[in-house]
Tab-separated table of C-alpha atoms in Angstrom:
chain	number	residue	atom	x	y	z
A	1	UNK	CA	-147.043	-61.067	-67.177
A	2	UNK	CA	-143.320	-61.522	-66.826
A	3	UNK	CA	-141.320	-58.411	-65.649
A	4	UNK	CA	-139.513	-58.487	-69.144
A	5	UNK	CA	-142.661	-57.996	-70.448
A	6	UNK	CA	-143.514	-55.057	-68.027
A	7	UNK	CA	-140.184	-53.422	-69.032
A	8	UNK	CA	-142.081	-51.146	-71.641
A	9	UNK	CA	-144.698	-50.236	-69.398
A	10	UNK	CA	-142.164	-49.068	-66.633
A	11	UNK	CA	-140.310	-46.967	-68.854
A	12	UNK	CA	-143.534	-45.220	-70.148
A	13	UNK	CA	-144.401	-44.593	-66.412
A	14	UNK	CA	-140.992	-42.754	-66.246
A	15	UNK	CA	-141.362	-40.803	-69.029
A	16	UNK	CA	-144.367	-40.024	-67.638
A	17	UNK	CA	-143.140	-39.001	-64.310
A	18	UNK	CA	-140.011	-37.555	-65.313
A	19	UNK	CA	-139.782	-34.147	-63.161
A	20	UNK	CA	-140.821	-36.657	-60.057
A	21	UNK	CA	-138.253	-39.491	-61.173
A	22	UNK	CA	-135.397	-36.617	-61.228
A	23	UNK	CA	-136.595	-35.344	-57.870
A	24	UNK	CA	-136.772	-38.584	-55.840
A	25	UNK	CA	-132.952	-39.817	-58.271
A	26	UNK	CA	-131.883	-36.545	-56.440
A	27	UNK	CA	-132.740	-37.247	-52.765
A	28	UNK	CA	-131.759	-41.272	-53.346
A	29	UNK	CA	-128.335	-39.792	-54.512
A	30	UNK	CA	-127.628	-37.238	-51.472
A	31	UNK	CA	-128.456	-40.067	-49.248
A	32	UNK	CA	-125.917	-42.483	-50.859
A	33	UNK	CA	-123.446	-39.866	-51.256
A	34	UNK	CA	-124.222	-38.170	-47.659
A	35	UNK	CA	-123.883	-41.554	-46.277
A	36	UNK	CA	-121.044	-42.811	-47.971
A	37	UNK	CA	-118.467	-39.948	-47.474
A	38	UNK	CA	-119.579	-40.061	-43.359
A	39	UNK	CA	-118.514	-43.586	-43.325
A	40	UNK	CA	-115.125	-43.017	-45.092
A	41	UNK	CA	-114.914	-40.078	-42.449
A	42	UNK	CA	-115.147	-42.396	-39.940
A	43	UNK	CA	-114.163	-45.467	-41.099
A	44	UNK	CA	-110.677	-44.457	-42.605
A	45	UNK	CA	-109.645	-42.952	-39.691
A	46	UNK	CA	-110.810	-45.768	-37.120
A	47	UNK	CA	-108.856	-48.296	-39.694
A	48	UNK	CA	-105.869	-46.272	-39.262
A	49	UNK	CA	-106.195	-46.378	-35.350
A	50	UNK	CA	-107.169	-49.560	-35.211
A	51	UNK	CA	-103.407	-50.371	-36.748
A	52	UNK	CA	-101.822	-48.185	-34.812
A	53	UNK	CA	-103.001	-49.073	-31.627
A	54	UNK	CA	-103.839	-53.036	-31.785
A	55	UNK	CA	-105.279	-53.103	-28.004
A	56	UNK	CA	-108.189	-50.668	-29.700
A	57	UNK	CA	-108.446	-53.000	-32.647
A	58	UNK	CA	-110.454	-54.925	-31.392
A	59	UNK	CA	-113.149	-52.778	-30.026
A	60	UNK	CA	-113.053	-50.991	-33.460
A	61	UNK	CA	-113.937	-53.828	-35.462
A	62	UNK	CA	-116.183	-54.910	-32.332
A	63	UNK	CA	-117.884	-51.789	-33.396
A	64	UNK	CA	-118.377	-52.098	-37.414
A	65	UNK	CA	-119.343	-55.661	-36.997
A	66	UNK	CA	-122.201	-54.229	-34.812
A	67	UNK	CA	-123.239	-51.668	-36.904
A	68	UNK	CA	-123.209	-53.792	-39.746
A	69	UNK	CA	-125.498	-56.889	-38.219
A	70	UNK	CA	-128.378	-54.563	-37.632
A	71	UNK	CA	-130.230	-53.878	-40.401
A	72	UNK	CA	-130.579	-50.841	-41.520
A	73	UNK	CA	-134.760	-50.573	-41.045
A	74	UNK	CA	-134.085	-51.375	-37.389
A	75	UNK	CA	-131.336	-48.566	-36.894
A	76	UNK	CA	-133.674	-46.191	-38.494
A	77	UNK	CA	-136.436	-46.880	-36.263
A	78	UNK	CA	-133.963	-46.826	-33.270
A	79	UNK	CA	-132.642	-43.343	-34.294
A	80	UNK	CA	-136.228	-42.158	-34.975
A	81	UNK	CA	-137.549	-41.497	-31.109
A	82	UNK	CA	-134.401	-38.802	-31.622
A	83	UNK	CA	-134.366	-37.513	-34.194
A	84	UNK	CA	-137.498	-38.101	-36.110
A	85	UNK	CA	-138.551	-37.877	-39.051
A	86	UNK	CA	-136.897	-37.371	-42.734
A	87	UNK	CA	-133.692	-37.365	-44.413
A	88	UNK	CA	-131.445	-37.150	-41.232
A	89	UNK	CA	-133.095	-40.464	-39.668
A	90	UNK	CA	-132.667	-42.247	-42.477
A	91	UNK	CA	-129.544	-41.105	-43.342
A	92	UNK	CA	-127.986	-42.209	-39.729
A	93	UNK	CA	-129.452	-45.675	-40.467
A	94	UNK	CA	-127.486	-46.145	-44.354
A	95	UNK	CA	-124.264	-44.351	-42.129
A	96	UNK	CA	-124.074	-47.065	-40.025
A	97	UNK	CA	-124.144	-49.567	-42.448
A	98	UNK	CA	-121.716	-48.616	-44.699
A	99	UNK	CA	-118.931	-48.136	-42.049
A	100	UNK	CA	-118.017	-52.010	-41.564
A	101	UNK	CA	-116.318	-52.527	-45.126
A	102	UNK	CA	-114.564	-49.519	-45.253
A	103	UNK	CA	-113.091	-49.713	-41.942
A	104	UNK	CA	-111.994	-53.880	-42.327
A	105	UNK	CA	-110.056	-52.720	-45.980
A	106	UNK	CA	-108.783	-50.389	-44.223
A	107	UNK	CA	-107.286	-52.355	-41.578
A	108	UNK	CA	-106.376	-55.088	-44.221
A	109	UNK	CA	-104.902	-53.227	-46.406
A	110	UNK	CA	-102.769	-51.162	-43.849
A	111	UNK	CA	-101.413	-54.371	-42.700
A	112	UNK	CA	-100.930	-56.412	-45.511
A	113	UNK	CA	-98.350	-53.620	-46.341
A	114	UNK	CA	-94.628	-55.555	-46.888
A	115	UNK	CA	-93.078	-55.457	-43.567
A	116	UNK	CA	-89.604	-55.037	-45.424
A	117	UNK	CA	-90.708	-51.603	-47.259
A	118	UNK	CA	-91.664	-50.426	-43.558
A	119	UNK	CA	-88.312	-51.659	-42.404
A	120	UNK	CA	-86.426	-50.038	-45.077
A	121	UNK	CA	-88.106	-46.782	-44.985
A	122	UNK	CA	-87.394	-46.675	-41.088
A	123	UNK	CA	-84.178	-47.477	-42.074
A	124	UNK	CA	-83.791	-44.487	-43.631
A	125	UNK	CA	-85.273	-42.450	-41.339
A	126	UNK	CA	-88.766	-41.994	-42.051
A	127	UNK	CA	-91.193	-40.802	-39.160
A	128	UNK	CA	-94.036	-42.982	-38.521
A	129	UNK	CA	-96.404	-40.455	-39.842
A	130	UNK	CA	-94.255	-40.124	-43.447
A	131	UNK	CA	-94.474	-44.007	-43.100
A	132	UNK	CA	-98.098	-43.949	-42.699
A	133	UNK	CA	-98.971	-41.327	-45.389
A	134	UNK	CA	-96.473	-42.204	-48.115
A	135	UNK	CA	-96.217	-46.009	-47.803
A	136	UNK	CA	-98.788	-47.972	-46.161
A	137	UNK	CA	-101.673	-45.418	-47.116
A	138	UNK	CA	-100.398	-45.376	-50.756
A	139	UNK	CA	-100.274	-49.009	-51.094
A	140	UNK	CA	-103.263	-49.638	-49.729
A	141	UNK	CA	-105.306	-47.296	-51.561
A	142	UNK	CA	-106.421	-50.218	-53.941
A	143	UNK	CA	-108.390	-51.854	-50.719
A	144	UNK	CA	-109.375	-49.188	-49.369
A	145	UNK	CA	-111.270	-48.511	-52.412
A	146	UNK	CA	-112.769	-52.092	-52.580
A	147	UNK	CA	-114.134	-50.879	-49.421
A	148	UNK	CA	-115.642	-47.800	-50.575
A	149	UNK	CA	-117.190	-49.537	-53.652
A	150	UNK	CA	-118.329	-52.111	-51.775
A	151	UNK	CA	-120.462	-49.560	-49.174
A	152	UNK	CA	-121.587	-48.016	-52.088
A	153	UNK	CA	-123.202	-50.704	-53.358
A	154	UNK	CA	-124.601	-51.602	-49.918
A	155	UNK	CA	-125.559	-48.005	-49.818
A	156	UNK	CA	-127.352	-47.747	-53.338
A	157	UNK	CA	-129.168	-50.855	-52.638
A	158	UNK	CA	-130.496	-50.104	-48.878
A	159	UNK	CA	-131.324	-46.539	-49.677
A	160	UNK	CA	-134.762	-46.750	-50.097
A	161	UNK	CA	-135.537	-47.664	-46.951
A	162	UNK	CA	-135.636	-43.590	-45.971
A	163	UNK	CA	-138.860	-43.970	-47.824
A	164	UNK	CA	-140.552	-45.183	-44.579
A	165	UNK	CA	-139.076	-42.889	-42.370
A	166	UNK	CA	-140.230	-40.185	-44.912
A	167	UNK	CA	-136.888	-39.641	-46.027
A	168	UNK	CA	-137.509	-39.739	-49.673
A	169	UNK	CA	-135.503	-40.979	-52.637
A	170	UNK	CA	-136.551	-43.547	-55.000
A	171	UNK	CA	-138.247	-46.395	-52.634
A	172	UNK	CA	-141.654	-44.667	-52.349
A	173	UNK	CA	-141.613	-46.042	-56.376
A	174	UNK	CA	-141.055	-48.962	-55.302
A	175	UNK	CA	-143.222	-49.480	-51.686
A	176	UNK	CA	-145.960	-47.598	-53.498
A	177	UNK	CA	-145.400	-49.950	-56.336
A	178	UNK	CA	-145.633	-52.960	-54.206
A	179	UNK	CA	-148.789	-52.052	-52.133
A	180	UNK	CA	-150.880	-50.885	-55.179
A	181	UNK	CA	-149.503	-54.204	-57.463
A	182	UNK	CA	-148.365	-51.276	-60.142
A	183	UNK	CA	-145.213	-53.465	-61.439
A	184	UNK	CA	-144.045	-50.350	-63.619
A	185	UNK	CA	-144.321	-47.672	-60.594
A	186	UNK	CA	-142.243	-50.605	-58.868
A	187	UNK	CA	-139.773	-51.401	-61.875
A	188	UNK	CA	-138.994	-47.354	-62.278
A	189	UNK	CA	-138.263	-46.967	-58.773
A	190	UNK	CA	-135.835	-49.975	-58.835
């Protein structure tokens, strides 16, 4: 059977399973949203610095290209000796990998900022910081966004690897799915 034609089945296995669905949307959600708001936390910031101080820039990106060419399963598993298991392991694991396109539209969009508007609002006496916040920040919102939208994806789409670090969320559907060759357990959990 095509999945198309498993489409039907899937969604009576959901109605079917709606109070665990909701539970398991829940926990897939706080991951991605947990996750996702730690990265901008960090990633933001480290963008900003990384502009700021170009000797660190380096390093910084050194460090998001790192964190993003581990996969996430692997981070997990490195974090687990630590901190064991659940939601906090995993969560570490989709932190890490979200940080890399947040913090390189940060940096681009910081410094694809007009050099002239900088000029001009030095000009006029702007500080740095009033520089920072109300011109290159503003303008580079936009990217910075792309960023976040993009780790959210990333995020979304990697999240249910907590499921075998016991963290929950919507990829014990679909492992579950998988090992037992139940293609609508598999197609509600994806």
């Amino acid at each position: 059977m095509s999945i198309v034609q498993q489409l039907p089945a899937a969604w009576d296995y959901l109605l079917a399973n709606q109070e665990q669905f909701f539970q398991l949307l829940v926990t897939h959600l706080q991951l991605v949203l947990v996750a996702v708001v730690c990265a901008i936390l960090v990633a933001v910031p480290g963008g900003i610095l990384a502009t700021r101080r170009p000797k660190l820039k380096r390093y910084i990106l050194g460090f998001g290209n790192v964190a993003q060419s581990v996969p996430t399963i692997a981070i997990i598993f490195l974090v687990f000796p630590v901190l064991g298991i659940g939601f906090t392991t995993a969560l570490v694991g989709l932190f890490t990998y979200a940080i890399l396109p947040i913090l390189t539209n940060t940096i681009a969009g910081t410094e694809d900022v007009d050099e002239s508007i900088v000029e001009a609002a030095q000009g006029m006496g702007t500080t740095d910081w009033e520089i920072l916040r109300r011109i290159q920040l503003t303008l580079a919102l936009p990217v910075i966004f792309a960023g976040i939208r993009t780790a959210s994806v990333i995020t979304v789409g990697t999240a249910y690897l907590a499921f075998f670090i016991g963290g929950g969320g919507l990829g014990l559907w679909v492992v579950v799915g998988i090992k037992l060759f139940n293609t609508p357990q598999e197609l509600a959990g994806a």
